Coordinates of N, CA and C in Angstrom, one line a residue:
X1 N 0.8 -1.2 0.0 CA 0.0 0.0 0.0 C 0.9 1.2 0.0
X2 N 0.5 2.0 -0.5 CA 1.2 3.2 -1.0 C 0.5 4.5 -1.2
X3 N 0.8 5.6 -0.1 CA -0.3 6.8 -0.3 C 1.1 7.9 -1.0
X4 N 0.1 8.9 -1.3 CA 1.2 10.0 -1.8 C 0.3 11.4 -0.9
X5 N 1.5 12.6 -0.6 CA 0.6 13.3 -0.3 C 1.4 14.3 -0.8
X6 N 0.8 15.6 -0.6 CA 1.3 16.4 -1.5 C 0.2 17.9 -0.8
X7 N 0.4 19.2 -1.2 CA 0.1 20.6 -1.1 C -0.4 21.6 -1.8
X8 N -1.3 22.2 -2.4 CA -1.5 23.5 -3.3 C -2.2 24.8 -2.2
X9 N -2.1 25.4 -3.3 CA -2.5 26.7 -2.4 C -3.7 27.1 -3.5
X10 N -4.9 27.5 -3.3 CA -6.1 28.1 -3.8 C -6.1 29.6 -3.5
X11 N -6.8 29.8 -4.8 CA -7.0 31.8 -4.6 C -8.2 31.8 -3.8
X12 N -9.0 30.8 -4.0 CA -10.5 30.7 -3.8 C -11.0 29.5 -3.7
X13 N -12.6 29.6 -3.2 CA -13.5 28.7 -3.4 C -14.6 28.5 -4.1
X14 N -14.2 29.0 -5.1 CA -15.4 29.2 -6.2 C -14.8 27.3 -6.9
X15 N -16.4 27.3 -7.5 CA -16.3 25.9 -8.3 C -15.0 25.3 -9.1
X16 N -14.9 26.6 -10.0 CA -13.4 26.5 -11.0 C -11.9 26.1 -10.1
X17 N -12.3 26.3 -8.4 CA -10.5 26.3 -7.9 C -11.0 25.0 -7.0
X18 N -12.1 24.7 -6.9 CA -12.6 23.4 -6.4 C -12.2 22.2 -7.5
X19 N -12.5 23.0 -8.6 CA -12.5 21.5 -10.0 C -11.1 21.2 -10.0
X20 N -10.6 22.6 -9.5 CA -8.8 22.7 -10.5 C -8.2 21.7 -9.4
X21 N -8.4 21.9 -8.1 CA -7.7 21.1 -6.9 C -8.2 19.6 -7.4
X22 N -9.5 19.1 -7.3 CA -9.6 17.6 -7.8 C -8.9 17.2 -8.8
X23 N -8.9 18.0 -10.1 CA -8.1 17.2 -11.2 C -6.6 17.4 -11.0
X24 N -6.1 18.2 -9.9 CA -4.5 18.3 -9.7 C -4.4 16.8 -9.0
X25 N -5.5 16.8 -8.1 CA -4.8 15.2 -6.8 C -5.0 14.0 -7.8
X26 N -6.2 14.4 -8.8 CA -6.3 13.1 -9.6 C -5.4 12.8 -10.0
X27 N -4.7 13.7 -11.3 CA -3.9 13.8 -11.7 C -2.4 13.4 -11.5
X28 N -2.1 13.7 -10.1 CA -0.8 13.8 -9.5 C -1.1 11.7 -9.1
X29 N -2.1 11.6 -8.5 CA -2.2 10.7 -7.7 C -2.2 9.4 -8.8
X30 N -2.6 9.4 -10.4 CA -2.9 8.8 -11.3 C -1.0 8.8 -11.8
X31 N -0.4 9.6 -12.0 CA 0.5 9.8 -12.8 C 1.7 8.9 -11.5
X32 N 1.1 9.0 -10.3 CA 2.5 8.1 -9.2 C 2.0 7.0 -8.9
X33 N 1.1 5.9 -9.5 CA 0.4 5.5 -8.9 C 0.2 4.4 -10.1
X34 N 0.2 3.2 -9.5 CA -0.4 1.9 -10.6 C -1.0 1.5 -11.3
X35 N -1.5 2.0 -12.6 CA -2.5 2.2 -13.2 C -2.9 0.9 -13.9
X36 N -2.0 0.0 -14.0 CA -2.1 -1.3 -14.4 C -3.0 -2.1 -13.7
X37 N -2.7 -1.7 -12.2 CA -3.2 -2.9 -11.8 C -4.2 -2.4 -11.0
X38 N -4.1 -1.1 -10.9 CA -5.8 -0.7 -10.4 C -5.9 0.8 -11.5
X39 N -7.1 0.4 -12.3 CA -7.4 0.8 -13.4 C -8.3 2.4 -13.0
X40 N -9.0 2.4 -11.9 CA -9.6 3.6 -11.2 C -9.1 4.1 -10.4
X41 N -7.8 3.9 -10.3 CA -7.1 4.5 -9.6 C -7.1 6.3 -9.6
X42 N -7.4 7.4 -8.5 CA -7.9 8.4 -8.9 C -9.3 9.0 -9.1
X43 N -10.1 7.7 -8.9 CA -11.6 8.2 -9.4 C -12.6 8.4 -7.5
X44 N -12.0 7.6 -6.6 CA -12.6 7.8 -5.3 C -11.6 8.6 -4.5
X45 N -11.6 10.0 -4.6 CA -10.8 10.4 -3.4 C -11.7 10.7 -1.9
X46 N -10.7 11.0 -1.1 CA -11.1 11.7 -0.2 C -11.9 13.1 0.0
X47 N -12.6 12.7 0.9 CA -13.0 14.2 1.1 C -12.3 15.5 1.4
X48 N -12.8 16.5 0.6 CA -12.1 17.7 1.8 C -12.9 18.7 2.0
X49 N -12.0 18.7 3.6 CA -12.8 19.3 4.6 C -12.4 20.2 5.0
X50 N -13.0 21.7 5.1 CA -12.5 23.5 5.1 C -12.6 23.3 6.5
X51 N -11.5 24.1 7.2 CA -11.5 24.8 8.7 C -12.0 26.3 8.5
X52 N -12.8 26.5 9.4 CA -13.5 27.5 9.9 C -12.5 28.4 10.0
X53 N -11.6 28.5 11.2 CA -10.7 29.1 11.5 C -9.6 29.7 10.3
X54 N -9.7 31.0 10.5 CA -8.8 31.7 9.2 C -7.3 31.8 9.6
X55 N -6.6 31.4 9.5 CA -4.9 31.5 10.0 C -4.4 32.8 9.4
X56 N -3.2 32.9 10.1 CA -2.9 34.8 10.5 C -1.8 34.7 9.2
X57 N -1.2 33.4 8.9 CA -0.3 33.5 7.6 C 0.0 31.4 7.6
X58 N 0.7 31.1 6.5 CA 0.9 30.1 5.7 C 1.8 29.4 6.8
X59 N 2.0 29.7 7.5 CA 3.3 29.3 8.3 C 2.2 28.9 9.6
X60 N 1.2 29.4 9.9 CA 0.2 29.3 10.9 C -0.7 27.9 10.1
X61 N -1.0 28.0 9.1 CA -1.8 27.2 8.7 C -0.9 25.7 8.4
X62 N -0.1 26.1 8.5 CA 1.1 24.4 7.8 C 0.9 24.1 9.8
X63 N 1.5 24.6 10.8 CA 1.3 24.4 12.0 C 0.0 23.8 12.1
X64 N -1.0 24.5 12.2 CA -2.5 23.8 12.5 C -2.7 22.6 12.1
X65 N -2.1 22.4 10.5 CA -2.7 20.9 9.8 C -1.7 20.1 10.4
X66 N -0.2 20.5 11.2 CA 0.4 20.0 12.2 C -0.2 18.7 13.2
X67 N -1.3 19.6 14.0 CA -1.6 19.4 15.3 C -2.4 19.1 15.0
X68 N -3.3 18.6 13.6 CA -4.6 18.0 13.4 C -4.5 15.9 12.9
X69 N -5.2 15.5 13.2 CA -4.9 14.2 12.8 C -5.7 13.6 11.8
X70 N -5.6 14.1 10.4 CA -6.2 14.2 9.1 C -6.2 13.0 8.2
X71 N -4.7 12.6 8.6 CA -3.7 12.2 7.1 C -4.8 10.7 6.8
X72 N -5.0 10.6 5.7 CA -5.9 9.0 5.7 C -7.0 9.3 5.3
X73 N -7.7 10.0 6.0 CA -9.3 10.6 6.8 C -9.9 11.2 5.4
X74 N -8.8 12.2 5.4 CA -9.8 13.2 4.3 C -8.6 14.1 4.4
X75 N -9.1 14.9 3.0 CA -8.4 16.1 2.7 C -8.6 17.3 3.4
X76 N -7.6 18.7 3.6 CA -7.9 19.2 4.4 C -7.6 20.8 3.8
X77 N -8.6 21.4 3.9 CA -8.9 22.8 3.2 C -8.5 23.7 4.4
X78 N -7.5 25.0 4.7 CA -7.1 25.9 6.3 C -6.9 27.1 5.6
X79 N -8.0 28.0 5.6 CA -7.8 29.6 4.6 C -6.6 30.1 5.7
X80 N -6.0 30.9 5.0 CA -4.9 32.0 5.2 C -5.0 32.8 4.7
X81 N -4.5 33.9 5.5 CA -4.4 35.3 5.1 C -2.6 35.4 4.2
X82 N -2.7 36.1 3.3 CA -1.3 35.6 2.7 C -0.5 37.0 2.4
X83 N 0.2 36.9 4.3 CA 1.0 38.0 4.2 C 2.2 38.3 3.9
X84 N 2.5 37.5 2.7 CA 3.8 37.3 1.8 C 3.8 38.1 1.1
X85 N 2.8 38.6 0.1 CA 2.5 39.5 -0.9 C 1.7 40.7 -0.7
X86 N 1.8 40.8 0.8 CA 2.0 42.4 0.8 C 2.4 43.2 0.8
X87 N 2.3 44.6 1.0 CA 3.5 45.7 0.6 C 4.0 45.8 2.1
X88 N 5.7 46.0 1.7 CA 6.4 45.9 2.9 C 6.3 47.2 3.7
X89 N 6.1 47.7 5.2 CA 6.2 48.4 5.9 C 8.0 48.8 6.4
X90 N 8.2 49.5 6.6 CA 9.3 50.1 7.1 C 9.9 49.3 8.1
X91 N 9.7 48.8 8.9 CA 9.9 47.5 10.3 C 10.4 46.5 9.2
X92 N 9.4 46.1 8.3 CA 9.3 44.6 7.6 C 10.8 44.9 6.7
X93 N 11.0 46.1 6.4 CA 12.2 46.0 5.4 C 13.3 46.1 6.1
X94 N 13.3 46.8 7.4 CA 14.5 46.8 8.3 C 15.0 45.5 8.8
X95 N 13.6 44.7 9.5 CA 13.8 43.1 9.4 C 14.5 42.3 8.6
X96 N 14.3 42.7 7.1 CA 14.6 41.6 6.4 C 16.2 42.1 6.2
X97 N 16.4 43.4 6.0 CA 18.1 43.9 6.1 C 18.9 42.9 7.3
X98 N 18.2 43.4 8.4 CA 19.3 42.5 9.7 C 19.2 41.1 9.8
X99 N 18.2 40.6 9.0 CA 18.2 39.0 9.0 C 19.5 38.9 7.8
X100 N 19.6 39.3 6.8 CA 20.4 39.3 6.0 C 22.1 39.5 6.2
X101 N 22.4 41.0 6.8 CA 23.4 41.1 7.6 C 23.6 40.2 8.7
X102 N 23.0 39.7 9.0 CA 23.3 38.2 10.6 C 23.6 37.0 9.5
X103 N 23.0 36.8 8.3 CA 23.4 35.8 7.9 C 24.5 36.2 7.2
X104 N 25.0 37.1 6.9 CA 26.4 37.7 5.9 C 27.6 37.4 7.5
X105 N 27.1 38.0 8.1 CA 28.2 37.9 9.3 C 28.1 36.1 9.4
X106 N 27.2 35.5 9.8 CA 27.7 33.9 9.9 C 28.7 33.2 8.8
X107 N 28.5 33.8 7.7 CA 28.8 33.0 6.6 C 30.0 33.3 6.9
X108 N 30.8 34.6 6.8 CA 32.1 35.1 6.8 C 32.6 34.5 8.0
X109 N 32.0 34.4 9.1 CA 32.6 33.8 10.3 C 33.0 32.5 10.4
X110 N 32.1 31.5 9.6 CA 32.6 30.1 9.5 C 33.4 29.9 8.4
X111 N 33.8 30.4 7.3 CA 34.5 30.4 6.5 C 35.4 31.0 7.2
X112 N 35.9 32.3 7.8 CA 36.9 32.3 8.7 C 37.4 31.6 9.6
X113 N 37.1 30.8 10.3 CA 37.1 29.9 11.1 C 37.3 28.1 10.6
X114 N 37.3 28.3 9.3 CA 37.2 27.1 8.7 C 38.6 26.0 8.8
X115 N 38.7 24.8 9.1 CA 39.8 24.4 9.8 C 40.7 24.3 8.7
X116 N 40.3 24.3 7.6 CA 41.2 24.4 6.9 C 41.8 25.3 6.1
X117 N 41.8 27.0 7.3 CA 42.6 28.0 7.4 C 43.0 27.9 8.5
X118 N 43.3 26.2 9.6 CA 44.4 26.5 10.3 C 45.6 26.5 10.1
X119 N 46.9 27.0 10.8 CA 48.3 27.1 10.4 C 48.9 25.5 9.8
X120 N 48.4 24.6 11.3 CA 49.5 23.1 11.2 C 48.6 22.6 9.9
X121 N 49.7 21.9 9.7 CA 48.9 20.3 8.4 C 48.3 20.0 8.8
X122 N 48.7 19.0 10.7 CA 47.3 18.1 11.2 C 46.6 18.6 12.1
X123 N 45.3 18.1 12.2 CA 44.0 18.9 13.4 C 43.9 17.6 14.2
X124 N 44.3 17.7 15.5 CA 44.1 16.7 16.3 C 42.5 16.3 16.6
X125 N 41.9 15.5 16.8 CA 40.4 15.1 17.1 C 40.4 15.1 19.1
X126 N 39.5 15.9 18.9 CA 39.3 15.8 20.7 C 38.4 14.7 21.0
X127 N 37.8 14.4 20.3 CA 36.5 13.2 20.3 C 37.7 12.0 20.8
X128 N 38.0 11.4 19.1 CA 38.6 10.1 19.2 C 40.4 9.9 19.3
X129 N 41.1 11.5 19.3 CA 41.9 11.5 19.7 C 42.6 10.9 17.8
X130 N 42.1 11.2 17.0 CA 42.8 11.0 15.3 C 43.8 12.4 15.4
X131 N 45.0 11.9 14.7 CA 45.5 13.1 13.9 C 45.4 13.2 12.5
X132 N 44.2 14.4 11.9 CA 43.9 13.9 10.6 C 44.9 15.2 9.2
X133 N 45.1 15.0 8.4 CA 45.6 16.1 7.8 C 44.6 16.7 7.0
X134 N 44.6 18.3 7.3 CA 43.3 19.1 6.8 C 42.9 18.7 5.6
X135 N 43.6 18.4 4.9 CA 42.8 18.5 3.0 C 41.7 17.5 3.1
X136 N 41.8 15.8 4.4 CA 40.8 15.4 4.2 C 40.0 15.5 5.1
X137 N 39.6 16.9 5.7 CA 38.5 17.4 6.7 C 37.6 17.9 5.2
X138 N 36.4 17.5 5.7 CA 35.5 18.2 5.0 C 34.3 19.0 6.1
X139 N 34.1 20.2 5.9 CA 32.6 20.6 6.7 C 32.7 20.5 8.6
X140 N 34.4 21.4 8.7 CA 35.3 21.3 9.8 C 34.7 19.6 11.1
X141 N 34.7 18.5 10.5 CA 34.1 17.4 11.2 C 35.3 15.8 11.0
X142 N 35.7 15.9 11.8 CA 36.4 14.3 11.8 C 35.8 13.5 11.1
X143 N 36.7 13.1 10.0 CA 36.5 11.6 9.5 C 36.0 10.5 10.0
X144 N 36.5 10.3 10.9 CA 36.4 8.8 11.6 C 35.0 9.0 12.2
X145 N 34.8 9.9 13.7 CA 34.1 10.1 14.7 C 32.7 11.1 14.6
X146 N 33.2 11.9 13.0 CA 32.3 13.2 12.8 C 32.3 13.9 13.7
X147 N 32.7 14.2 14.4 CA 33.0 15.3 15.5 C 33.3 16.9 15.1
X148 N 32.6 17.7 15.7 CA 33.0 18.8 15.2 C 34.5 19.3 15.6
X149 N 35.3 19.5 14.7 CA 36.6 20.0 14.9 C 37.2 21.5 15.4
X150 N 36.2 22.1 15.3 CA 36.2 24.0 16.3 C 36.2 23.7 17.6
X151 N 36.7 24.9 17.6 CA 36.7 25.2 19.7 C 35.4 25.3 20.1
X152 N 35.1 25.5 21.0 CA 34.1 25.6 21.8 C 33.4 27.3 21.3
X153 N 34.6 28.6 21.7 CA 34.1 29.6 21.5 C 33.6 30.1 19.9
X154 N 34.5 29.3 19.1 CA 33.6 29.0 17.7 C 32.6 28.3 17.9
X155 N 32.1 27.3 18.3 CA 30.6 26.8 18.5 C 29.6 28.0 18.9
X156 N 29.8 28.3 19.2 CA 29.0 28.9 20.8 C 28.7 30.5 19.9
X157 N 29.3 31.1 19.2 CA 29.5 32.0 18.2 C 28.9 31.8 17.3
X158 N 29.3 31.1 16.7 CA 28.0 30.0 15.6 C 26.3 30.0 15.9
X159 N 26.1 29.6 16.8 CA 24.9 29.1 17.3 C 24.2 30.3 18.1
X160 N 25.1 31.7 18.4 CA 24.7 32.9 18.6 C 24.3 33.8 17.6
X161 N 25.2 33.4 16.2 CA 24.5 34.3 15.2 C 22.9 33.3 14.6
X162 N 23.2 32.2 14.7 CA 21.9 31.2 13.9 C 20.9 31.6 15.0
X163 N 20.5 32.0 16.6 CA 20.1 32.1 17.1 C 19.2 34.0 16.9
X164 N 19.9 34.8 16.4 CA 19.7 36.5 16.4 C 19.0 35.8 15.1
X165 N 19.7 35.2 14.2 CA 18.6 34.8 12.8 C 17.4 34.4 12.8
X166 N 17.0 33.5 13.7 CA 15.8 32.7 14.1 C 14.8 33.4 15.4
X167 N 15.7 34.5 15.9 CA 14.8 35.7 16.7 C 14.3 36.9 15.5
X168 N 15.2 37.1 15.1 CA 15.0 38.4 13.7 C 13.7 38.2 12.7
X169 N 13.8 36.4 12.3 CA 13.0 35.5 11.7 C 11.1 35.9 12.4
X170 N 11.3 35.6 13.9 CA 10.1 35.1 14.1 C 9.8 36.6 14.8
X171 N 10.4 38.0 14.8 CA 9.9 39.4 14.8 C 9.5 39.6 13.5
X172 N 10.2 39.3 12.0 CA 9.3 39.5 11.0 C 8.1 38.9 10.9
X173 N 8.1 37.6 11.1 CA 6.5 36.9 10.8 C 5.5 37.3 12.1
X174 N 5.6 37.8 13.4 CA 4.9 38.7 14.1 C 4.4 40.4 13.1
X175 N 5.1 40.4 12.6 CA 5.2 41.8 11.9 C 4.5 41.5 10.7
X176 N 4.4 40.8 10.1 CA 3.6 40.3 8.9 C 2.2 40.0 9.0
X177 N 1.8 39.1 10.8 CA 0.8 38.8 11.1 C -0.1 40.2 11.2
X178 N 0.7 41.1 11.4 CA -0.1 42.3 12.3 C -0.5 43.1 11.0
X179 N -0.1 42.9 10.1 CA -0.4 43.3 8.4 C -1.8 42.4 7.4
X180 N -2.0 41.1 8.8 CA -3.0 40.8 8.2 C -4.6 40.7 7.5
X181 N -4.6 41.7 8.2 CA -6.3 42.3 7.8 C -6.6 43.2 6.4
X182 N -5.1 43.3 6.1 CA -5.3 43.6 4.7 C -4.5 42.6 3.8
X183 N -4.4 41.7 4.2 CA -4.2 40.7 3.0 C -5.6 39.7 2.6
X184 N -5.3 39.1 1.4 CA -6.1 38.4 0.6 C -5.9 37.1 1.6
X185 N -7.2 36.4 1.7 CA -7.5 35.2 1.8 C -6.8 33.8 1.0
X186 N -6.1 32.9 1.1 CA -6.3 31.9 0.3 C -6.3 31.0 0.8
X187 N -6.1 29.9 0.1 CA -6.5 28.3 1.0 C -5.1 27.7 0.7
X188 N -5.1 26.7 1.7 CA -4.0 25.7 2.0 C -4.7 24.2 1.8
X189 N -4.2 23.5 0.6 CA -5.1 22.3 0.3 C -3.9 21.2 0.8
X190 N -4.0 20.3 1.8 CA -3.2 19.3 2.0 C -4.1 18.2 1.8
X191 N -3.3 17.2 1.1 CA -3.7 16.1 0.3 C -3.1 14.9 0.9
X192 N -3.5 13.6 1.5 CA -3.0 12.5 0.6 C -4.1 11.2 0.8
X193 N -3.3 11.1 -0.6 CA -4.4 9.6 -1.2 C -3.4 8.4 -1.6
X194 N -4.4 7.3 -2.0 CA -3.5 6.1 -2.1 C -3.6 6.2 -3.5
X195 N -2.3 5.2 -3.8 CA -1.8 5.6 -4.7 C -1.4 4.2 -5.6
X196 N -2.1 3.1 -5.0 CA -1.9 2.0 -5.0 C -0.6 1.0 -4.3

């Protein structure tokens, strides 16, 4: 047994974006799916079923169908407000600058730090105790043990800038949510069917 599942996004719920989603799952689900040996394959899907509840953006609605226990059951329709394509406010553009600058500063940081701009030939392993010669370090990690090969204050540095990224991150998508009442509606169609 074999399901496939899969995602589209709807402008609407008018008939024509109801037809277009059935003939996409048929379609999709006919085209991965055994046609040989089950000949209607495609012709019984699942139901789908619209939530009430309007989500504040696409990231809210992928969460919800999360914490819902769907998959099997039926298909699942979760409107969103879609505050990706609105016009940026002054906050939202400053956001996306410092998420950008945090990730220009990480990149240059680990590339600076990269073991294979240290001075000696070999990098001792603090894990398994290897002396490896840098050319065959890849992605500063021991061969043998995978171990990361940086110091500690490089760790810790690392995981301070991925950290201001993933704060910076979730002040823009608060900032986006608060933009919602003038975004457009659409739908979040999550799918899956068998597929033989």
């Amino acid at each position: 047994m074999s399901w496939l599942n899969g995602e589209l996004i709807l402008n609407g719920m008018s008939k024509k974006d109801l037809a277009y989603a059935h003939d996409y799952i048929r379609s999709t689900v006919r085209n991965n799916g055994d046609t040989e040996e089950f000949p209607n394959l495609g012709e019984n899907l699942l139901p789908i079923v619209q939530r009430k509840i309007i989500c504040k953006s696409y990231e809210d609605a992928k969460e919800l169908a999360d914490s819902l226990n769907w998959e099997r059951e039926y298909n699942l329709l979760i409107p969103f407000k879609d505050v990706d394509n609105i016009k940026e406010t002054k906050k939202m553009k400053n956001l996306h600058e410092r998420i950008k600058k945090e990730e220009t500063k990480l990149n240059e940081y680990v590339k600076k730090t990269d073991c294979k701009n240290y001075k000696s030939k070999y990098i001792g392993c603090p894990q398994c105790g290897s002396k490896i010669n840098k050319e065959y370090i890849y992605n500063c990690r021991c061969p043998v043990c995978r171990e990361d090969l940086r110091s500690e204050t490089t760790k810790i540095t690392i995981n301070r800038h991925k950290d201001n990224i993933k704060k910076i991150t979730k002040e823009l998508r608060i900032e986006k949510e608060k933009c919602s009442n003038k975004a457009k509606t659409k739908y979040l169609l999550l799918f899956e069917e068998y597929c033989g």
